[in-house]
XYZ file of C-alpha atoms in Angstrom:
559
model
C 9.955 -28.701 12.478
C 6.295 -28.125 13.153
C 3.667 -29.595 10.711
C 0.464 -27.259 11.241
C -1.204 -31.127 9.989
C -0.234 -32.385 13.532
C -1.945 -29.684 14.992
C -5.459 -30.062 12.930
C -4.918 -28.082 9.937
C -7.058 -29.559 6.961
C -4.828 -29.390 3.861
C -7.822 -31.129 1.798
C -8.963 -27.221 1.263
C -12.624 -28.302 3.129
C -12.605 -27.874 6.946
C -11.085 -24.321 8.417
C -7.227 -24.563 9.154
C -7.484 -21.093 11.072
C -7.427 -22.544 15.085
C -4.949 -25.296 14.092
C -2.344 -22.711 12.982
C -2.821 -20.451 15.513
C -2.177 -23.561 17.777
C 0.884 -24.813 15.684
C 2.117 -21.341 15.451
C 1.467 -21.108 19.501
C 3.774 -24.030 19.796
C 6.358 -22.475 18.000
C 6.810 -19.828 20.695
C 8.122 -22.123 22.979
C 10.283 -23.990 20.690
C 14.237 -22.193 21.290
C 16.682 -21.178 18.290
C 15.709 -21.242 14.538
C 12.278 -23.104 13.709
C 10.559 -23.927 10.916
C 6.381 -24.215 10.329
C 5.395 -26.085 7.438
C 2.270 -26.792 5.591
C 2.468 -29.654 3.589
C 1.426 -29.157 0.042
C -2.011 -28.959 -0.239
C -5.430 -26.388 0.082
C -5.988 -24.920 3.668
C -8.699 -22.573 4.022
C -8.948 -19.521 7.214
C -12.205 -17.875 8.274
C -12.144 -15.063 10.391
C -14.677 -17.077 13.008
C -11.884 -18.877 14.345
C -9.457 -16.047 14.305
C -8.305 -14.021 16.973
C -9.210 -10.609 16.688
C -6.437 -7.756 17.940
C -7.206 -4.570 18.681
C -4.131 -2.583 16.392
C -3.924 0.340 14.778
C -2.277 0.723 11.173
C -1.011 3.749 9.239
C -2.348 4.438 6.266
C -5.685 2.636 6.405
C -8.953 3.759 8.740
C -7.083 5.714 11.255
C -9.035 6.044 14.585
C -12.220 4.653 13.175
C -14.054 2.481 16.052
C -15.688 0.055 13.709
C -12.756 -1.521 12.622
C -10.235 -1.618 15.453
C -9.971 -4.947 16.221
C -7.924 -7.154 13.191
C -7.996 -10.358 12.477
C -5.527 -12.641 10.695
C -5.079 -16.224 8.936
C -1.294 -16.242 10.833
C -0.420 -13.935 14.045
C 3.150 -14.350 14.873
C 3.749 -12.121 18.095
C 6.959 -12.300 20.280
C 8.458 -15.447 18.116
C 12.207 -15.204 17.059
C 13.903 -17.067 14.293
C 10.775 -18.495 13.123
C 10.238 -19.796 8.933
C 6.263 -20.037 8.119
C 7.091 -22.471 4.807
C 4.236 -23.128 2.855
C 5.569 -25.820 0.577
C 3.772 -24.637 -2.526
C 0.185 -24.989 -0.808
C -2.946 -22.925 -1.756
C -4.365 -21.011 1.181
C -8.054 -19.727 0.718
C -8.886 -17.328 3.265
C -12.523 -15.849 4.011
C -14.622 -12.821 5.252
C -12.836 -9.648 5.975
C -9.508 -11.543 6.771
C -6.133 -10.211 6.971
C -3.168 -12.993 6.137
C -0.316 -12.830 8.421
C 0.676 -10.373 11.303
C 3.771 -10.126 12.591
C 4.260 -8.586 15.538
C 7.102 -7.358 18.516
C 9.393 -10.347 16.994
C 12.836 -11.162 14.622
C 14.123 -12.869 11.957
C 10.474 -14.225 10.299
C 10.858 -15.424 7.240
C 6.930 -16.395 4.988
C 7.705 -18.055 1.845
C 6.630 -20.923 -0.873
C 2.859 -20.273 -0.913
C -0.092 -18.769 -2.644
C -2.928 -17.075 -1.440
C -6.180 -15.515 -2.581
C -9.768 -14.468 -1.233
C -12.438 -16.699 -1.519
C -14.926 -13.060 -2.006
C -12.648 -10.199 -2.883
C -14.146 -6.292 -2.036
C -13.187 -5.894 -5.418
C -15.590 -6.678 -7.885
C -14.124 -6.813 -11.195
C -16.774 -6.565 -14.250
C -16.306 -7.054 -17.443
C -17.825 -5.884 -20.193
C -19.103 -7.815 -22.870
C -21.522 -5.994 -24.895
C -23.245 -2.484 -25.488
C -26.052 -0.521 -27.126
C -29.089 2.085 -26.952
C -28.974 2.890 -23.545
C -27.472 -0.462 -21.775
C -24.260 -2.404 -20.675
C -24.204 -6.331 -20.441
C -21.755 -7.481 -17.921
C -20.032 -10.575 -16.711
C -19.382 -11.292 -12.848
C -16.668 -13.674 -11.630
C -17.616 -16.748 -9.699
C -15.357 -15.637 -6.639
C -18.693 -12.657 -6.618
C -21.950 -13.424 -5.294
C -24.535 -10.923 -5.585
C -28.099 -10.388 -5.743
C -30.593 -8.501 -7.848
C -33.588 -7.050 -6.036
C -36.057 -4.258 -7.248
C -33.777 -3.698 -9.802
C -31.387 -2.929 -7.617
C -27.601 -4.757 -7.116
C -25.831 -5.856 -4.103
C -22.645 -7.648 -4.139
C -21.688 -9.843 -0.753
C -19.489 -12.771 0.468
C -19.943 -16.463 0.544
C -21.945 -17.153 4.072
C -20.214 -17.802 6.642
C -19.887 -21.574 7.524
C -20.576 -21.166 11.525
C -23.317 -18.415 11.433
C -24.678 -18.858 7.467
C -24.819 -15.123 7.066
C -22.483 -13.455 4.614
C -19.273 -11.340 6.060
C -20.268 -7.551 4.259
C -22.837 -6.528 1.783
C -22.643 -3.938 -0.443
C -24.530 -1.937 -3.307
C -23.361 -1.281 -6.288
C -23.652 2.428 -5.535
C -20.934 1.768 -2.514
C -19.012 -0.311 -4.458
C -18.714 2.306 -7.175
C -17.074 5.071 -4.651
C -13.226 3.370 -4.942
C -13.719 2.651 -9.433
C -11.001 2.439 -11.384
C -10.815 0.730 -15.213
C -8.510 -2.201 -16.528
C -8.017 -2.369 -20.270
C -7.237 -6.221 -20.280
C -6.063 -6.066 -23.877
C -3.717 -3.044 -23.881
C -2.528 -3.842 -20.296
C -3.702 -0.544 -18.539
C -5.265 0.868 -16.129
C -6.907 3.770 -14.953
C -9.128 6.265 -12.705
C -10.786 8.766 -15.205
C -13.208 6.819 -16.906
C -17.242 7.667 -16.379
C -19.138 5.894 -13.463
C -20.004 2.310 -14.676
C -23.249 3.115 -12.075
C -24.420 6.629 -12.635
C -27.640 7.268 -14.252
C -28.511 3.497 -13.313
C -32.666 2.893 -14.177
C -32.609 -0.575 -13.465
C -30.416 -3.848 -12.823
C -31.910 -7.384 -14.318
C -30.307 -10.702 -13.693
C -29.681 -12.179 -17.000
C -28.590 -15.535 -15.618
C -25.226 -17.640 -15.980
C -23.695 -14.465 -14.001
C -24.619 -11.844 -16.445
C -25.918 -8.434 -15.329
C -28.311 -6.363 -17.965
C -27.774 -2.512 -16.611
C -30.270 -0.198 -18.417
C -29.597 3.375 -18.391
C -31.768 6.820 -18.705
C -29.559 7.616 -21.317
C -30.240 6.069 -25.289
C -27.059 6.616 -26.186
C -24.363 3.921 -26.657
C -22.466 4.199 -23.405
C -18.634 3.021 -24.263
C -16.639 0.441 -22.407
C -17.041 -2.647 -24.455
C -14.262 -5.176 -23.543
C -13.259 -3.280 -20.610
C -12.903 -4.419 -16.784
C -14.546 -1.874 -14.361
C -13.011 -2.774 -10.914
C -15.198 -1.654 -8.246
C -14.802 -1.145 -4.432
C -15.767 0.097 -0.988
C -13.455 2.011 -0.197
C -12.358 1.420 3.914
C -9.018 -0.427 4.512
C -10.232 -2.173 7.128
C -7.273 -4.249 8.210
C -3.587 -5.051 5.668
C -2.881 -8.527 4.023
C -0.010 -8.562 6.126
C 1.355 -6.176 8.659
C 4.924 -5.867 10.225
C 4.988 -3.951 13.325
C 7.969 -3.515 16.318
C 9.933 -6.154 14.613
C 13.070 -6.679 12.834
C 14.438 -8.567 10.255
C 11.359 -10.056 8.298
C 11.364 -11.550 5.019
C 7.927 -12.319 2.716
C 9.657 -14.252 -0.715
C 8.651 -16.551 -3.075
C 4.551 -15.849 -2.532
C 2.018 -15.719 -5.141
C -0.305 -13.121 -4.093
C -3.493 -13.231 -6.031
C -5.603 -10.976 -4.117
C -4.339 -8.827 -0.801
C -7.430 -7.697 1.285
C -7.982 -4.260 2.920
C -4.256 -2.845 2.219
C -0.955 -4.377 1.135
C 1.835 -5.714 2.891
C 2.115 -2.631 5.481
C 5.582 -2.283 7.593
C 5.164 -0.100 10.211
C 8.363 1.092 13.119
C 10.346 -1.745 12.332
C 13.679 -2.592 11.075
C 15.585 -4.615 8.060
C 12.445 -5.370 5.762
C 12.629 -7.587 2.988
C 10.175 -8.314 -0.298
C 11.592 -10.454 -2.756
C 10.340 -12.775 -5.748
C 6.698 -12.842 -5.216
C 4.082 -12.605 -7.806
C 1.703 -9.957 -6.942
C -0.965 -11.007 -9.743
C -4.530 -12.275 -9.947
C -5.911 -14.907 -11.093
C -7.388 -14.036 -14.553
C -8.762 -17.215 -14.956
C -10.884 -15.961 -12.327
C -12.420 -13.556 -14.063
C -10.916 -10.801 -11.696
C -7.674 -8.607 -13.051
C -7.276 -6.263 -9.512
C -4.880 -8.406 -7.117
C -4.647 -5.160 -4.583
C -7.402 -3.169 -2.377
C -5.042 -0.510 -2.234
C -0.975 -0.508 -2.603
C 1.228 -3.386 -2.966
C 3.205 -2.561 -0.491
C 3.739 0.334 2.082
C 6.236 1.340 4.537
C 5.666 3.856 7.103
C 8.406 4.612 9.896
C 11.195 2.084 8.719
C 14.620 2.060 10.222
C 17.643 -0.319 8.687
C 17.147 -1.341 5.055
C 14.155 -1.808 2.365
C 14.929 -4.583 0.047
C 12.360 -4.988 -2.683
C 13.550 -6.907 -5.302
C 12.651 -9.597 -8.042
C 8.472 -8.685 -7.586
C 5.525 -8.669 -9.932
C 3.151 -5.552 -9.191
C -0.139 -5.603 -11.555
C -3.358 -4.811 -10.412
C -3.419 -2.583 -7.702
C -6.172 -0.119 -6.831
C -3.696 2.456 -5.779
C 0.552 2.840 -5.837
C 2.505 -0.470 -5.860
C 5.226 0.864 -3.691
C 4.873 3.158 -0.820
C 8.004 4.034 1.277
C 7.501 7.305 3.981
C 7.757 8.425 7.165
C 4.529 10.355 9.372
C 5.023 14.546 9.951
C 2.917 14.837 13.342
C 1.907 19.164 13.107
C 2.893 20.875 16.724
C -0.135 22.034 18.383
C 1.339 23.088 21.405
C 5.041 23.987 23.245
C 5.246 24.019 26.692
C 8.754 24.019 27.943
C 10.526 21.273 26.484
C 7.447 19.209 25.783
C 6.212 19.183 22.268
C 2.213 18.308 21.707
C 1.213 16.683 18.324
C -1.601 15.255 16.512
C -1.702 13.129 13.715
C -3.295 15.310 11.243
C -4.546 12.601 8.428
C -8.123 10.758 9.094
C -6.217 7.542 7.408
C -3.291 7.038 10.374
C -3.776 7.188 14.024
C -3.610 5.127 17.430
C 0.327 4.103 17.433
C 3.139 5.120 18.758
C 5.553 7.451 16.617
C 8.574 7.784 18.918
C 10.713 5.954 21.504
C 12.953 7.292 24.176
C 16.366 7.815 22.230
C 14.891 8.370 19.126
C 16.290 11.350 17.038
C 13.280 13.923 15.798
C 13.751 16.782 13.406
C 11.460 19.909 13.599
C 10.792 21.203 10.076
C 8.580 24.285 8.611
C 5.442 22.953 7.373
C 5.416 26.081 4.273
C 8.773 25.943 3.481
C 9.509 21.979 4.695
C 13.067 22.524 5.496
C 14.813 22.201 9.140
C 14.382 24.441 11.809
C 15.981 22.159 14.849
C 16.787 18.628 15.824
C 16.329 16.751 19.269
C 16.545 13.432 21.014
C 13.481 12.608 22.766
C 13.583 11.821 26.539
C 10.046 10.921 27.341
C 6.938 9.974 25.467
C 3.176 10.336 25.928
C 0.447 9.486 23.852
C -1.402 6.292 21.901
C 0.138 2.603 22.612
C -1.094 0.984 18.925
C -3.293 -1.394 21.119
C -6.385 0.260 22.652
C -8.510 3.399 22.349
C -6.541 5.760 24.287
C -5.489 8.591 23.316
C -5.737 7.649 19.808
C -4.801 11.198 17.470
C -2.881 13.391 19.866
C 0.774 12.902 21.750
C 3.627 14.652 23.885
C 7.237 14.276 23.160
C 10.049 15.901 25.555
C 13.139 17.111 24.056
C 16.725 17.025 25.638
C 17.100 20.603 24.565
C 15.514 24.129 24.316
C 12.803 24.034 21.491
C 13.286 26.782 18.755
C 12.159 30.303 19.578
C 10.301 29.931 16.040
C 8.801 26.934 17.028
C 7.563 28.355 20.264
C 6.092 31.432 18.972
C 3.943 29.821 15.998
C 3.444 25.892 16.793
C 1.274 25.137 14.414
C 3.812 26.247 11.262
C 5.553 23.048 12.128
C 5.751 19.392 11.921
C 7.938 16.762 13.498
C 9.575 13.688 11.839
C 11.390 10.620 13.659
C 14.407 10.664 11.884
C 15.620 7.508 13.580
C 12.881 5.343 11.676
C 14.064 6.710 7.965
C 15.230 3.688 6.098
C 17.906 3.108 3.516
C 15.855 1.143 0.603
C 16.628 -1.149 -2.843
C 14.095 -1.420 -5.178
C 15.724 -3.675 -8.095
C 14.463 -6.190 -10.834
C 10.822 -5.398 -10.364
C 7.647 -5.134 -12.911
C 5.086 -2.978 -12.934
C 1.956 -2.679 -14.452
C -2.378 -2.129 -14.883
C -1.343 0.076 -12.119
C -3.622 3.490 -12.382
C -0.986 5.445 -9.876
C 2.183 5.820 -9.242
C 4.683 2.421 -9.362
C 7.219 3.959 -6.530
C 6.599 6.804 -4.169
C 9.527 7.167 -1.891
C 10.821 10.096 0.699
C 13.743 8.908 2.897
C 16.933 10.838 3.780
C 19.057 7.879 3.840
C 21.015 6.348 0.768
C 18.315 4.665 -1.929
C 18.547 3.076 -4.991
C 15.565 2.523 -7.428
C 17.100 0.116 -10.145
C 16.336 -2.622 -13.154
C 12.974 -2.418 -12.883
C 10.485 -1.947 -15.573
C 7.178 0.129 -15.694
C 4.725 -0.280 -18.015
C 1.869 1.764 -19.055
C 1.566 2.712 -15.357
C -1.344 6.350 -16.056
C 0.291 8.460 -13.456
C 4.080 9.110 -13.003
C 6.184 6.060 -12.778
C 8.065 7.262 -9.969
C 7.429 10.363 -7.450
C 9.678 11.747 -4.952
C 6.865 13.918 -2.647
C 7.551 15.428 0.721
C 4.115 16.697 2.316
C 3.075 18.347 5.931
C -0.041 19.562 4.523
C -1.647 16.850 2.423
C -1.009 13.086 3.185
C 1.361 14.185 5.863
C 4.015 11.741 4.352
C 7.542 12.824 5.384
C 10.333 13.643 4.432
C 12.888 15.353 2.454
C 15.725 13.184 0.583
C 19.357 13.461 0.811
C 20.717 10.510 -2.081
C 19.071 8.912 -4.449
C 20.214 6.959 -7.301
C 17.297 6.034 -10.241
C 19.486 4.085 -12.972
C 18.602 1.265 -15.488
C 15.033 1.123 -15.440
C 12.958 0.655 -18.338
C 9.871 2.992 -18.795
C 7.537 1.679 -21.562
C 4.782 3.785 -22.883
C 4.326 5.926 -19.472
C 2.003 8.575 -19.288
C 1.356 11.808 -21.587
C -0.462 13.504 -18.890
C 1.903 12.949 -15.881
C 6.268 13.667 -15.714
C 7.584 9.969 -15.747
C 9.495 10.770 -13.075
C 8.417 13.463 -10.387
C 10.296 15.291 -7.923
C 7.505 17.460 -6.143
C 7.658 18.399 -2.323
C 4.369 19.811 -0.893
C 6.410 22.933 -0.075
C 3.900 25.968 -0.360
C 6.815 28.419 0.193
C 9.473 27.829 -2.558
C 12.983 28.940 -2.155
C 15.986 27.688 -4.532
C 18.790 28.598 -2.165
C 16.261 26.577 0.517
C 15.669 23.374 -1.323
C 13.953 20.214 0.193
C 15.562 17.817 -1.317
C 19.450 17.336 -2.401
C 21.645 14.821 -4.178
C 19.162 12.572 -6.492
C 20.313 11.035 -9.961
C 18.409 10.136 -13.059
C 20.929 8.093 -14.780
C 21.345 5.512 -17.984
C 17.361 4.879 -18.097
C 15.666 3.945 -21.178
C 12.165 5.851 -21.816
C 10.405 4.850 -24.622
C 7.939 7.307 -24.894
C 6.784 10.179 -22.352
C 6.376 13.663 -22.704
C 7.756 15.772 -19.786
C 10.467 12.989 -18.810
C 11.332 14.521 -15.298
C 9.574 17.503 -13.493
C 11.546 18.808 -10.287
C 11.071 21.145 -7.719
C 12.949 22.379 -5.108
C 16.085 19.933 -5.665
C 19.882 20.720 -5.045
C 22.288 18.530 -7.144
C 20.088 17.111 -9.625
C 22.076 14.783 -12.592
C 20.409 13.760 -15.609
C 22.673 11.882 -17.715
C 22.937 9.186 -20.063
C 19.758 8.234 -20.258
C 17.808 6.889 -23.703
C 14.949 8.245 -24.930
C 12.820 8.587 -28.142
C 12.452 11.997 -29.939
C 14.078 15.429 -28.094
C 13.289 14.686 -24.352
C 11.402 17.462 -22.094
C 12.358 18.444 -18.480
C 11.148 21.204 -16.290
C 12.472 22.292 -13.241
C 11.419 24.827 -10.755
C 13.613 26.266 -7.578
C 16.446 24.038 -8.887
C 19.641 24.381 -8.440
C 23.343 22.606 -9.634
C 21.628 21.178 -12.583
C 23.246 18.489 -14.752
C 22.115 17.444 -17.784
C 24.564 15.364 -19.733
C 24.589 12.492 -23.026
């Protein structure tokens, strides 16, 4: 066992633990068979001074952007095996724009038994405590400095110890690009609501961290009681991120605040997410726990396991689970050329040699060709080179199709498609979606409960013009789950592939059933498009339930 104490850490919450970690976890790499590293119950604090910064690249977040390449993390676990980061019920504060845990090239990590949150979130929650003729007076949470200059309002971090200058600084104009709204009484949350900052005359400190804001407007501008949650919107780094390893495990955590992104796996295997408490700390003051998703998986092979969670207050989906289309640009030979084609993911490797690819149309988004690829070319995840674009070579002939019109297509790595369980979780104040998924291989969405979630529950997409996020599924299962007033605007559940070219006898995805659900409430229960085998049955529901389908075919609706 290895005490991080022994190694400096400073479980008093008042000196920074960050060096002593990264020494304790140091020592653990040289320390042979299964190994634990414990914190002994108290407050440690991490400040991205001390950390180690990493130059990585991470799907889903700011792509090939230069000014935030280099990472930095309260816990970087690279190359470790059979390694347990225990936290014994501590606290752990961290500070600045500070990831918490990486784990890198590395198997069987387990992170459990702590809780974490950020000292200065990039989310600034506001509340709303009164209104009239032309103003809103507003509350700020301690956990949000700011300052009022000209009339003007900037939010920014607690100064650094080491340099006294603050980590970022923003306006409230900034801030306001990534708003969404949290109803703290009804338990929702939402995007559509009017810009808390637009038509802003002035700003005036009212003292004991209440804002005045005067508009040009004399009317009575709405919003009393409500939270407007407020960011800038560049994912700068994930809370944690999971990358070339296999077999890791984050339970038992209570997550109050996850900075930049969520927990982001990325081209790894066997991932596991079980009893945590994704929540924030409303005695705070703050109600958004998430920057952006809960959780996202990009390029999985093995098995998901999400199960036993709380998801509420995210700025975006709780659950994320996809692969990456890369668009052909170019076919010369056997050789392949692709680009990622979304500004959000770049700068890592999508394939290995061995690993199975499937060519499919980008209009229609059905198969054209498969391949094993025999040698790869293009970004390494760990430096500037060749950060957008890559070359695959194929152990076969490449479609005449393909060939003759490259850029109709995209290519998935079918190898990295995982087989996922999502059971037993809760959902809710999320303004998306609470489960996007689009895997091939066997999935089962189960016993969870969403409620009040203002976009559709759960959606099954399937994109190589959009997002890019691929790719067609084969069998799913969505039983026992509990919708609770879900939204009038959206399907609860929606089936809807990108495909621009519809076809029924050409579907995109096959196989899924919707079976022995409750929904109380809803109006259009389940929208699908383009789906073979679809079976509805069983399921509970108030008033004479609504479907619609389009390009569907083998239809089942039963009890």
């Amino acid at each position: 066992m290895l005490d991080v104490t022994e190694f400096g850490a400073d479980r008093s919450g008042v000196a920074d633990s960050t060096a002593a970690v990264a020494a304790a976890i140091a020592a653990a790499e040289g320390v042979a068979g299964p190994k634990r590293l414990v914190f002994p119950t108290g407050d440690y604090r991490f400040y991205p001074d001390r950390a180690v910064a990493h130059e990585l690249y991470l799907s889903n977040t700011a792509g090939a952007d230069p000014a935030v390449r280099f990472k930095r993390f309260a816990m970087y676990v690279e190359g470790i095996d059979d390694l347990t980061i225990d936290g014994q019920g501590s606290r752990f504060q961290l500070h600045g724009q500070l990831g918490l845990f990486a784990v890198i090239g590395s198997s069987r990590v387990t992170l459990t038994n702590f809780e974490f949150d950020q000292a200065a979130p990039r989310i600034i929650d506001l509340t709303v405590i009164e209104t009239g003729p032309g103003y809103r007076i507003l509350t700020v949470p301690a956990g949000s400095p700011y300052v009022v200059e000209g009339g003007r309002l900037s939010f920014l971090t607690e100064p650094s110890p080491y340099d006294g200058a603050p980590y970022w600084r923003y306006s409230s104009d900034e801030l306001g690009v990534g708003q969404q709204v949290f109803d703290p009484v009804a338990g929702l949350a939402s995007r559509r609501p009017a810009w808390l900052f637009e038509g802003v005359v002035s700003v005036t400190d009212l003292g004991e961290r209440r804002l005045r804001i005067d508009y040009g407007d004399e009317a009575t501008p709405d919003g009393r009681g409500m939270v407007y949650s407020l960011r800038e919107v560049t994912r700068d780094t994930a809370a944690g991120f999971i990358w070339q390893s296999k077999s890791v495990a984050v339970t038992d955590l209570k997550a109050r605040y996850l900075h930049g992104f969520g927990i982001l796996g990325q081209f790894s295997e066997d991932i596991v997410v079980q009893g945590n408490e994704f929540v924030a700390d409303r005695a705070s003051g703050r109600i958004a726990a998430a920057f952006a998703d809960f959780v996202q998986m990009s390029g999985i092979k093995g098995t998901i396991t999400i199960v036993g969670n709380t998801f509420d207050g995210a700025h975006d989906d709780a659950i994320n689970i996809h692969g990456t289309y890369l668009p052909v640009t170019e076919v010369d030979g056997r050789t392949l050329h692709l680009r990622y084609a979304h500004n959000e993911t770049a700068g890592f490797p999508q394939f290995h040699v061995g690993d199975e690819l499937e060519i499919a149309n980008r209009s229609t988004l059905t198969a054209v060709g498969q391949a094993i690829v025999t040698a790869v070319t293009g970004p390494t995840g760990r430096d500037s080179h060749q950060l957008t674009t890559m070359s695959v070579v194929l152990d076969r002939d490449v479609p005449a199709e393909v060939a003759a019109d490259p850029g109709a297509f995209a290519v998935e790595n079918t190898t990295y498609t995982p087989s996922v369980h999502i059971a037993g979780n809760t959902f809710r104040n999320i303004p998306t979606r609470g489960i996007l998924l689009t895997t091939r291989r066997p999935s089962v969405i189960e016993d969870n409960v969403f409620d009040g979630l203002d976009m559709a529950s759960i959606l099954v997409s399937d994109d190589a013009s959009g997002w890019y996020e691929s790719g067609p599924v084969r069998d799913l299962t969505i039983r026992r789950n509990t919708f609770r007033r879900p939204s009038r605007d959206h399907p609860v559940i929606l089936i809807h592939p990108e495909n621009s070219v519809v076809d029924e006898s050409a579907p995109v995805h096959e196989n899924i059933r919707i079976e022995d659900n409750t929904f109380e409430g809803g109006n259009i229960l389940v929208a699908a498009k383009s789906v073979r085998n679809l079976a509805i049955r069983n399921n509970h529901t108030e008033g004479e339930p609504r479907f619609e389908f389009t390009a569907c075919s083998e239809i089942s609706l039963e009890g």
